[in-house]
Coordinates of C-alpha atoms and ligand atoms in Angstrom, one line a residue:
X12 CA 10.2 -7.3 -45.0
X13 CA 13.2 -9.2 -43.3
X14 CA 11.4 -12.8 -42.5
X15 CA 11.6 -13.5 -39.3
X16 CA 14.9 -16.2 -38.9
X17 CA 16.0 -17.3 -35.3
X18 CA 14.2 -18.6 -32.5
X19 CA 15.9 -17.2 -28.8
X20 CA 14.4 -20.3 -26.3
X21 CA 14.2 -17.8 -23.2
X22 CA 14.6 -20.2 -19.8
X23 CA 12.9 -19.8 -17.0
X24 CA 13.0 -22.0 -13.7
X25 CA 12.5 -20.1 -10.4
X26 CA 10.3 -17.3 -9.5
X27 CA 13.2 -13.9 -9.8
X28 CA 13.0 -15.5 -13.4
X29 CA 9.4 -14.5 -14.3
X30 CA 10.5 -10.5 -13.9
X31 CA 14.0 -10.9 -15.7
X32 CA 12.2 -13.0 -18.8
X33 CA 8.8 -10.9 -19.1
X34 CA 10.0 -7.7 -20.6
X35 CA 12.4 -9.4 -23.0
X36 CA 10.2 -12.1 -24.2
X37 CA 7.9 -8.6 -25.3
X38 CA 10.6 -7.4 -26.4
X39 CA 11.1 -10.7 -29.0
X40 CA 7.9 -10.6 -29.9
X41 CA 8.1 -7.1 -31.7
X42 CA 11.4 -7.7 -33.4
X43 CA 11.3 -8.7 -36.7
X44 CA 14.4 -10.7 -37.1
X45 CA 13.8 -12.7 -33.5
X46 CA 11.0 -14.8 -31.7
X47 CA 10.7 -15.9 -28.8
X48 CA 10.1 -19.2 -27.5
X49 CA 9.6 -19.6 -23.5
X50 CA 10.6 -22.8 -21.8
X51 CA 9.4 -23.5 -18.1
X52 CA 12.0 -25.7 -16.3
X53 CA 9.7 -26.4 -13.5
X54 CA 12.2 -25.6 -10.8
X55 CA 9.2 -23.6 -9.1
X56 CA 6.3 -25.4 -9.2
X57 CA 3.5 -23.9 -6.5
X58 CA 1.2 -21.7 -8.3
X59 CA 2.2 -18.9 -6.0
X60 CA 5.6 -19.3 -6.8
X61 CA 5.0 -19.6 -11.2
X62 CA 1.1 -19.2 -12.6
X63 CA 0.1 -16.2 -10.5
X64 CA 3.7 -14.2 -11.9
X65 CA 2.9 -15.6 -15.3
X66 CA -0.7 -13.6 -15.7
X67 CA 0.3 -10.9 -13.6
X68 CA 3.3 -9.7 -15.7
X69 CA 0.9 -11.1 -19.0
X70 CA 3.5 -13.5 -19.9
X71 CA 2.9 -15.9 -22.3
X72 CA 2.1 -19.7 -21.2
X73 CA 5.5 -21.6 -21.6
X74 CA 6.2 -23.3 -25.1
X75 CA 7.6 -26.3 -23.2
X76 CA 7.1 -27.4 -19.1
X77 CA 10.2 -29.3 -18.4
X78 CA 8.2 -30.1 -14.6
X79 CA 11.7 -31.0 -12.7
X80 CA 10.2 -30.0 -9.3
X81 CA 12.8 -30.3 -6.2
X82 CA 15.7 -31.8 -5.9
X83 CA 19.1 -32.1 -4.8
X84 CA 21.4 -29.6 -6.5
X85 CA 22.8 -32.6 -8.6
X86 CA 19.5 -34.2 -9.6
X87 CA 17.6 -30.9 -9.6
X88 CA 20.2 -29.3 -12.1
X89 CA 21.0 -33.0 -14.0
X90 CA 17.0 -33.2 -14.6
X91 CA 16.9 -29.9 -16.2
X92 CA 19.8 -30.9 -18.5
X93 CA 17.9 -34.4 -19.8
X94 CA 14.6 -32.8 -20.3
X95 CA 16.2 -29.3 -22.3
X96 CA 18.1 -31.4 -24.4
X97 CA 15.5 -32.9 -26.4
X98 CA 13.3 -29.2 -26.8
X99 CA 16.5 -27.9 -27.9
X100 CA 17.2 -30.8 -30.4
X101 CA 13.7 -29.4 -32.0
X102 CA 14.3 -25.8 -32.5
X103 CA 15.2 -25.0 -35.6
X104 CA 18.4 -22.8 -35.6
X105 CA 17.7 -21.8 -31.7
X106 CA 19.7 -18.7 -29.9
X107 CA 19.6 -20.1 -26.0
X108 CA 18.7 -16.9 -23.4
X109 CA 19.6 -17.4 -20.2
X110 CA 18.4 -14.8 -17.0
X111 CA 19.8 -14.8 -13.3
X112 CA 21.5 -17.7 -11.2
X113 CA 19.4 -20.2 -10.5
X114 CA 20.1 -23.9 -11.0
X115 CA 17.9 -23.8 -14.8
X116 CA 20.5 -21.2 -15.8
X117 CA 23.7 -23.1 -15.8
X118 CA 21.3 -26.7 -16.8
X119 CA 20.0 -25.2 -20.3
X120 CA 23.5 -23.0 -20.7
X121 CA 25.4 -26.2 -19.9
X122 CA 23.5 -28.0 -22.7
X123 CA 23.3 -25.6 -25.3
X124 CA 27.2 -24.3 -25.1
X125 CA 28.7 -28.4 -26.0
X126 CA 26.0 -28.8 -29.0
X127 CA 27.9 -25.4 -30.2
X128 CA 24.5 -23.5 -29.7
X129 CA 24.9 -20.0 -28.9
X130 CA 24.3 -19.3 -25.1
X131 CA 23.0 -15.6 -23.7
X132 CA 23.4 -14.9 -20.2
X133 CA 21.4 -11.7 -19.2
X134 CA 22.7 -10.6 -16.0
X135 CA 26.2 -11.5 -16.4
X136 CA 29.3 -11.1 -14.0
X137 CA 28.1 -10.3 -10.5
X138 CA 30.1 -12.1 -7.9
X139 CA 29.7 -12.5 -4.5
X140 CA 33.2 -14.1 -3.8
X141 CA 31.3 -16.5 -1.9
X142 CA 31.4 -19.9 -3.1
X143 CA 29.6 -21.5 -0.8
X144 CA 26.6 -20.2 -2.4
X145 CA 25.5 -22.4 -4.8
X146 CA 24.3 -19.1 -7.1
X147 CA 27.8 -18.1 -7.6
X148 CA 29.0 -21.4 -8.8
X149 CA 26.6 -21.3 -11.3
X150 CA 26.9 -17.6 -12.0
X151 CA 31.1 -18.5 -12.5
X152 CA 30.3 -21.5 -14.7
X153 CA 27.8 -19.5 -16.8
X154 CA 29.5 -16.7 -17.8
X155 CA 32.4 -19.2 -18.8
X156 CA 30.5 -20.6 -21.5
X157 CA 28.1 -17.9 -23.0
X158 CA 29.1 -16.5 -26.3
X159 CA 27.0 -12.8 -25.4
X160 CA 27.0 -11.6 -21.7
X161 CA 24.2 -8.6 -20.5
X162 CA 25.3 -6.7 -17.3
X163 CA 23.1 -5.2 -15.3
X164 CA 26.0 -2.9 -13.3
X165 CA 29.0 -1.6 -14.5
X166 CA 31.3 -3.5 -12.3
X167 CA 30.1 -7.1 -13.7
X168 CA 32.8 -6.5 -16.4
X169 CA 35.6 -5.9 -14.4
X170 CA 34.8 -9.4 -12.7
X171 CA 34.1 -10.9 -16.1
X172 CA 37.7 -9.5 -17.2
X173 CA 39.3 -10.8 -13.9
X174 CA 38.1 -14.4 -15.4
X175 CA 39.6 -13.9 -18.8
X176 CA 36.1 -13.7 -20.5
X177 CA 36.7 -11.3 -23.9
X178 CA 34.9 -7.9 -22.7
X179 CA 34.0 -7.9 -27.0
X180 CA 31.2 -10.6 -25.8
X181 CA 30.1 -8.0 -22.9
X182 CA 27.5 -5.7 -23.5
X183 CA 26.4 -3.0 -20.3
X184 CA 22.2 -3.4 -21.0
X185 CA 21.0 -2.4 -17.4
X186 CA 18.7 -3.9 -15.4
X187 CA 15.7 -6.3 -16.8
X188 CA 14.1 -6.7 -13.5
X189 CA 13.7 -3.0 -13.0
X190 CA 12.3 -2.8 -16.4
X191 CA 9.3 -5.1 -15.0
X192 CA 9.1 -2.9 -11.8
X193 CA 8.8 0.5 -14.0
X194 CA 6.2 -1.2 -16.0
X195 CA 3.9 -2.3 -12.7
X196 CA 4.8 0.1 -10.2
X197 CA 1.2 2.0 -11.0
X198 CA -0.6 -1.7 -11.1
X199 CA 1.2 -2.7 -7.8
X200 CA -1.7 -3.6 -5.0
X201 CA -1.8 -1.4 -2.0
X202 CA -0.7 -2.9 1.8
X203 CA -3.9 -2.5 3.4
X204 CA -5.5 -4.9 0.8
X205 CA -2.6 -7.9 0.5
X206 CA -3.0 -7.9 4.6
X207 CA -6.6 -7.9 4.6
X208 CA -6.6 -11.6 2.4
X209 CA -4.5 -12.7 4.8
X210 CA -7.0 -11.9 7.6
X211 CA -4.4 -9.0 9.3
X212 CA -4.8 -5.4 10.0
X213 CA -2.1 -3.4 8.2
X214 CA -0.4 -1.2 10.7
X215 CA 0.0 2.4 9.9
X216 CA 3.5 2.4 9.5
X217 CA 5.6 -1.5 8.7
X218 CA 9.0 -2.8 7.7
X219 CA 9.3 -6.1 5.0
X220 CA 11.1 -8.7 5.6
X221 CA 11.9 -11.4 3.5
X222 CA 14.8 -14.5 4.3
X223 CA 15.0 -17.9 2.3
X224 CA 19.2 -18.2 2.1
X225 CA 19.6 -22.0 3.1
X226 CA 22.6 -20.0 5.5
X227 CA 19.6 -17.9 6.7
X228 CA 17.1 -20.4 7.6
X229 CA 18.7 -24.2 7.4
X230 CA 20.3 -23.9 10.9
X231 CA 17.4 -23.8 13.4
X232 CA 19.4 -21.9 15.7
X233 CA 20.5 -19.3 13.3
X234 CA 16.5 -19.0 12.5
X235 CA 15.5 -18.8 15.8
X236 CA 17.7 -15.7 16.3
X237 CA 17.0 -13.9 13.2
X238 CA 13.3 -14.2 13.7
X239 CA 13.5 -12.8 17.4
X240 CA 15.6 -9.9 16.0
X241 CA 12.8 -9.4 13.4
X242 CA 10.1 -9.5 16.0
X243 CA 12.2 -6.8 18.0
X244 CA 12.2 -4.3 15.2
X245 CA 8.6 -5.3 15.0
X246 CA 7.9 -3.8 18.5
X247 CA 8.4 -0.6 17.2
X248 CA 7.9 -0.8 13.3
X249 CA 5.9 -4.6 12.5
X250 CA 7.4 -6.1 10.2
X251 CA 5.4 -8.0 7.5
X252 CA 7.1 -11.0 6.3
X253 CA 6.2 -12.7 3.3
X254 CA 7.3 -16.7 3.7
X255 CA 9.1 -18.9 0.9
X256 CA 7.9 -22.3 1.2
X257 CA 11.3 -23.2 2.0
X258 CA 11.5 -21.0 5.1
X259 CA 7.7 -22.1 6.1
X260 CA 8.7 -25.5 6.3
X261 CA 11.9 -25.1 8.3
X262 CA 9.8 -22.7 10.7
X263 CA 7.7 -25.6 11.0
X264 CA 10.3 -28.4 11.7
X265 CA 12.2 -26.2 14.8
X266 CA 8.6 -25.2 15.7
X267 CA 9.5 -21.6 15.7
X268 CA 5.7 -20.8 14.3
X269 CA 5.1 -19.1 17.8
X270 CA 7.2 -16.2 17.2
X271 CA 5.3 -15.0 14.1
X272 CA 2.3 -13.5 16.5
X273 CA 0.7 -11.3 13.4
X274 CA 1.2 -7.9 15.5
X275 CA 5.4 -7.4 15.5
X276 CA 5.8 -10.2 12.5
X277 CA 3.2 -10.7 10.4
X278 CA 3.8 -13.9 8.5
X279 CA 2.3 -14.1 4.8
X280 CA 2.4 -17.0 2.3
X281 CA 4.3 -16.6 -0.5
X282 CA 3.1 -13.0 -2.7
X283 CA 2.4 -12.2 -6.1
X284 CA 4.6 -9.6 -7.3
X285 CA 2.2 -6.9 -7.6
X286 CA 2.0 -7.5 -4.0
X287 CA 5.1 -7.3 -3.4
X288 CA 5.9 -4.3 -5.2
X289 CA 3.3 -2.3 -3.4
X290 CA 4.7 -3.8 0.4
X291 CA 8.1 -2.7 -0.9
X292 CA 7.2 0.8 -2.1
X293 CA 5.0 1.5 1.2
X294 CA 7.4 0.2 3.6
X295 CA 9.6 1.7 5.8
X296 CA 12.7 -0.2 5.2
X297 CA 13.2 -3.9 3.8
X298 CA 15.6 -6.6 5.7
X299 CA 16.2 -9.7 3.1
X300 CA 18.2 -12.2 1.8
X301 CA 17.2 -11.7 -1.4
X302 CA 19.0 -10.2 -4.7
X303 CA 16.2 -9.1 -6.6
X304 CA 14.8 -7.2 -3.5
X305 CA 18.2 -5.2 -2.9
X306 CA 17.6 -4.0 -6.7
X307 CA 13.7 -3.5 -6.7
X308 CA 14.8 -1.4 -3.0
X309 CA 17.3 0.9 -4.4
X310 CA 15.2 1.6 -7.4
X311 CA 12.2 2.7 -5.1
X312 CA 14.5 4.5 -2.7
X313 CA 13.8 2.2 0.6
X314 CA 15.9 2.3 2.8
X315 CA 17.4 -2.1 2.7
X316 CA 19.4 -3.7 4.9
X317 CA 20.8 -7.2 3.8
X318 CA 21.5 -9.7 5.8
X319 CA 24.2 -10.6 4.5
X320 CA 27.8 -10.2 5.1
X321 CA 28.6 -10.1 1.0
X322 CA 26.5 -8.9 -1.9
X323 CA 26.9 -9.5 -5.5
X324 CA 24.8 -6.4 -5.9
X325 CA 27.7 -3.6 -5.1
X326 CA 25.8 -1.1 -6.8
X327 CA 23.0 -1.2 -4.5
X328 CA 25.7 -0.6 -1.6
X329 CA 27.4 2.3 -3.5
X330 CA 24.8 4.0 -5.6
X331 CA 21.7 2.5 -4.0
X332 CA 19.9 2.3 -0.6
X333 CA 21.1 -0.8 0.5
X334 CA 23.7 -1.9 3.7
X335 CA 25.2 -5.1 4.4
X336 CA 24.8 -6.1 7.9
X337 CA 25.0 -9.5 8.4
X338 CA 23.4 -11.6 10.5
X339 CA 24.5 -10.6 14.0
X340 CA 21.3 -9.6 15.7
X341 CA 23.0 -6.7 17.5
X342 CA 24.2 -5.3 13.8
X343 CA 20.7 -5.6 12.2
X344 CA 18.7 -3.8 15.1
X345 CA 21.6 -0.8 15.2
X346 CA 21.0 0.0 11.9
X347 CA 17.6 -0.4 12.0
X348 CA 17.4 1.6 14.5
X349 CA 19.3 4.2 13.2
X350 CA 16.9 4.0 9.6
X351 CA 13.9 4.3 12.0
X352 CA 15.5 7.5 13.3
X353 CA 17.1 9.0 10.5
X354 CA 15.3 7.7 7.5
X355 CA 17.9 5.8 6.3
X356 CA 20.8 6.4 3.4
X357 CA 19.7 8.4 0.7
X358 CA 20.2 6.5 -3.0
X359 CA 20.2 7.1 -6.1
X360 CA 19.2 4.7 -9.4
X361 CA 22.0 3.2 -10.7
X362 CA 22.9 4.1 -14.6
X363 CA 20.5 2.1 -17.0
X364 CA 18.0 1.0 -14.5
X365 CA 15.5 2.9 -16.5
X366 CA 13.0 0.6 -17.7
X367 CA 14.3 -0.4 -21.7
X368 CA 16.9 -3.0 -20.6
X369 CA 15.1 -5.4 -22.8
X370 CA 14.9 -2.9 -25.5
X371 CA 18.5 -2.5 -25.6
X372 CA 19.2 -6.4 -24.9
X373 CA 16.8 -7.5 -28.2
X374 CA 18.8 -4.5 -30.6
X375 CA 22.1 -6.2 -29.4
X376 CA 20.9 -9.9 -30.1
X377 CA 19.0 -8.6 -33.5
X378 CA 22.9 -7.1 -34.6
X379 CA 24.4 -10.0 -33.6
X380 CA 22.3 -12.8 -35.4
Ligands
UD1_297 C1 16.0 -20.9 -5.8 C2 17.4 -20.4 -6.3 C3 17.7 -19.1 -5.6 C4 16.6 -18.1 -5.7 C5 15.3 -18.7 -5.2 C6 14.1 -17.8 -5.3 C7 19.0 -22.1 -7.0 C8 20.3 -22.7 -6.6 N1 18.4 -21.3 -6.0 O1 16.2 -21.2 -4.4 O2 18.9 -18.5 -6.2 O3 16.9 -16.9 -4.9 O4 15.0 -19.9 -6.0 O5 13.0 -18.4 -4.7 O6 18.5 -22.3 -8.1 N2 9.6 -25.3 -2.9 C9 8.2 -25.4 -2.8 N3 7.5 -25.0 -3.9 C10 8.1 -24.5 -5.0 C11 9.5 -24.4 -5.1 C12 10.3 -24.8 -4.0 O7 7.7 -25.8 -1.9 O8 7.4 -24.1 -6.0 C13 10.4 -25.7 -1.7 C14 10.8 -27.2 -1.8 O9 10.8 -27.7 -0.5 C15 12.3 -27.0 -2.2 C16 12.7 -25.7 -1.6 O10 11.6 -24.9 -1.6 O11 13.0 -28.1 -1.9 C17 13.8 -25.1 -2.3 O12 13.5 -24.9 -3.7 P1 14.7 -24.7 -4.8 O13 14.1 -24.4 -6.1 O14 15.6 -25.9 -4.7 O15 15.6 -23.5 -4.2 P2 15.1 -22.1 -3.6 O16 15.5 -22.1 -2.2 O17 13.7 -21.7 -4.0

């Protein structure tokens, strides 16, 4: 028997990390050339935001807590970097695995790539164009310096060409997070019950919405108007609205709280993902900010509109179920409108979003090294 030789430190920071890391730390940990070892940033912090995704997807407890908490961008991202460096001066002979765009990605990638240790980015070479998002400047500055880059959609590599990155380093895997949605779609908890712990009736028929985008929900007045839209959809179809913390708070400080009246928008704290998965696959359509939920959308075949005027997601836009539509109240509630008529685009599953991502991510890496 081969004896098992390199350690791959997966990272994880912020909560769409949980579902990216899951299935391919399982995946390590039945290879016999590879194990895994996971290291918590701390980015997230809230138990509903990091313990409750770590024992529903029966992840492992992290070999390392970094615990970097909030932060500016610089001191958030800068405190990652101190803290990784000594966990990475540790490993013996360490592969650094990287998922997503959050601030922990580029940190521990950052690190890794100038002490010549090779960096992994799972989820390579989607671009928004928009580099006002702080996402994209990371996801740019990633993919710069990793030695293997995982895309999740074909058109990744035509982006990562565009940059001058060697397509020999690119390898089309499919999507991780879908992998963790076909494992859990039969675990996912039903509607009625998440609503009931929140002490709401769940209507017979409800949209989800979901917004944390610091261009969604910084500007009070841009807020204000987006919640109103959401409450007039929620006239005819309530729409149940799970809050970030982020979004709570700034709800909060405009004093908007009024608007979320628990009949047309039904505010929740922050879910669990099997929650989350079972509002998703019940609902009637899904409005959000979010990237993971314009995937987890077009892989159930619910109808999503994004309010947003770019997505580095196309494939949810051309295969999928998804439709940009800004943030333009009048935009959102025609097309709404239209999905509550019609039913909505039909999608279909983009190529390799079939649940062994991680499978085909851990036989690259076990070639490779
Ligand atoms: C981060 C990611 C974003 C991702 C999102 C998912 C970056 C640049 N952004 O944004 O891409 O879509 O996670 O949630 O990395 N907070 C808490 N409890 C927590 C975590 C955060 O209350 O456990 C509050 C704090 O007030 C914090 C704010 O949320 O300042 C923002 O958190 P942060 O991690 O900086 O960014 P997110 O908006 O969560």
């Amino acid at each position: 028997m081969i004896a098992r030789s390199r350690t791959v430190i997966c990272v994880v920071g912020a909560r769409p990390n949980y579902m990216k890391a899951a299935p391919i730390v399982r995946a390590l940990n039945a290879s016999a050339r590879l194990r895994p070892m996971l290291v918590h940033t701390g980015q997230h912090y809230d138990p509903d935001m990091n313990e409750r995704f770590f024992t529903e997807l029966g992840m492992p407890a992290p070999d390392a807590n970094l615990e970097v908490g909030s932060g500016s961008h610089a001191v958030q991202t800068a405190e990652v970097m101190i803290r990784f460096e000594p966990v990475l001066d540790r490993a013996a002979d360490p592969i650094v695995l990287v998922v997503g765009d959050v601030n922990s990605t580029i940190a521990c990638a950052l690190v890794a790539a100038k002490k010549g240790v090779p960096v992994v980015h799972v989820e390579a070479g989607l671009r928004s164009g928009d580099r006002t998002m702080p996402e994209e400047i990371n996801r740019v500055l990633t993919d710069q310096i990793s030695d293997l880059l995982f895309t999740t959609e074909r058109s990744a590599a035509n982006n990562l060409a565009r940059e001058g990155i060697d397509l020999a380093r690119v390898h089309f895997a499919g999507n991780v997070m879908i992998d963790t949605l076909v494992a859990n779609l039969p675990r996912a908890v039903a509607p009625a019950e998440t609503l009931a712990a929140a002490g709401l009736t769940a209507p017979e028929a409800f949209a989800i919405a979901t917004l944390h985008r610091p261009a969604n929900v910084d500007d009070p007045a841009v807020l204000e108007r987006l919640l109103v839209c959401l409450r007039t959809i929620g006239a005819r179809l309530p729409v149940v609205m799970p809050l970030h913390p982020r979004t709570r708070a700034r709800i909060d400080a405009a004093g908007l709280g009024g608007l979320l009246d628990g009949r047309a928008l039904l505010a929740l704290g922050p879910q669990g993902y099997l929650a989350m998965l079972g509002l998703m696959r019940d609902s009637r359509l899904a409005l959000t900010d979010s990237g993971g939920i314009q995937e987890e959308t077009t892989a159930l075949g619910i109808p999503c509109l994004t309010l947003r005027d770019n997505t580095e997601r196309p494939a949810t836009v051309e295969f999928g179920t998804n439709t940009l539509v800004g943030r333009d109240p009048g935009r959102i509630l025609a097309a709404a409108e239209e999905i509550m008529v019609s039913g909505g685009k039909a999608g279909r599953v983009p190529e390799y979003w079939d649940g062994h991502a991680a499978d085909r991510i851990v036989g690259v890496l076990e070639q490779r090294f």
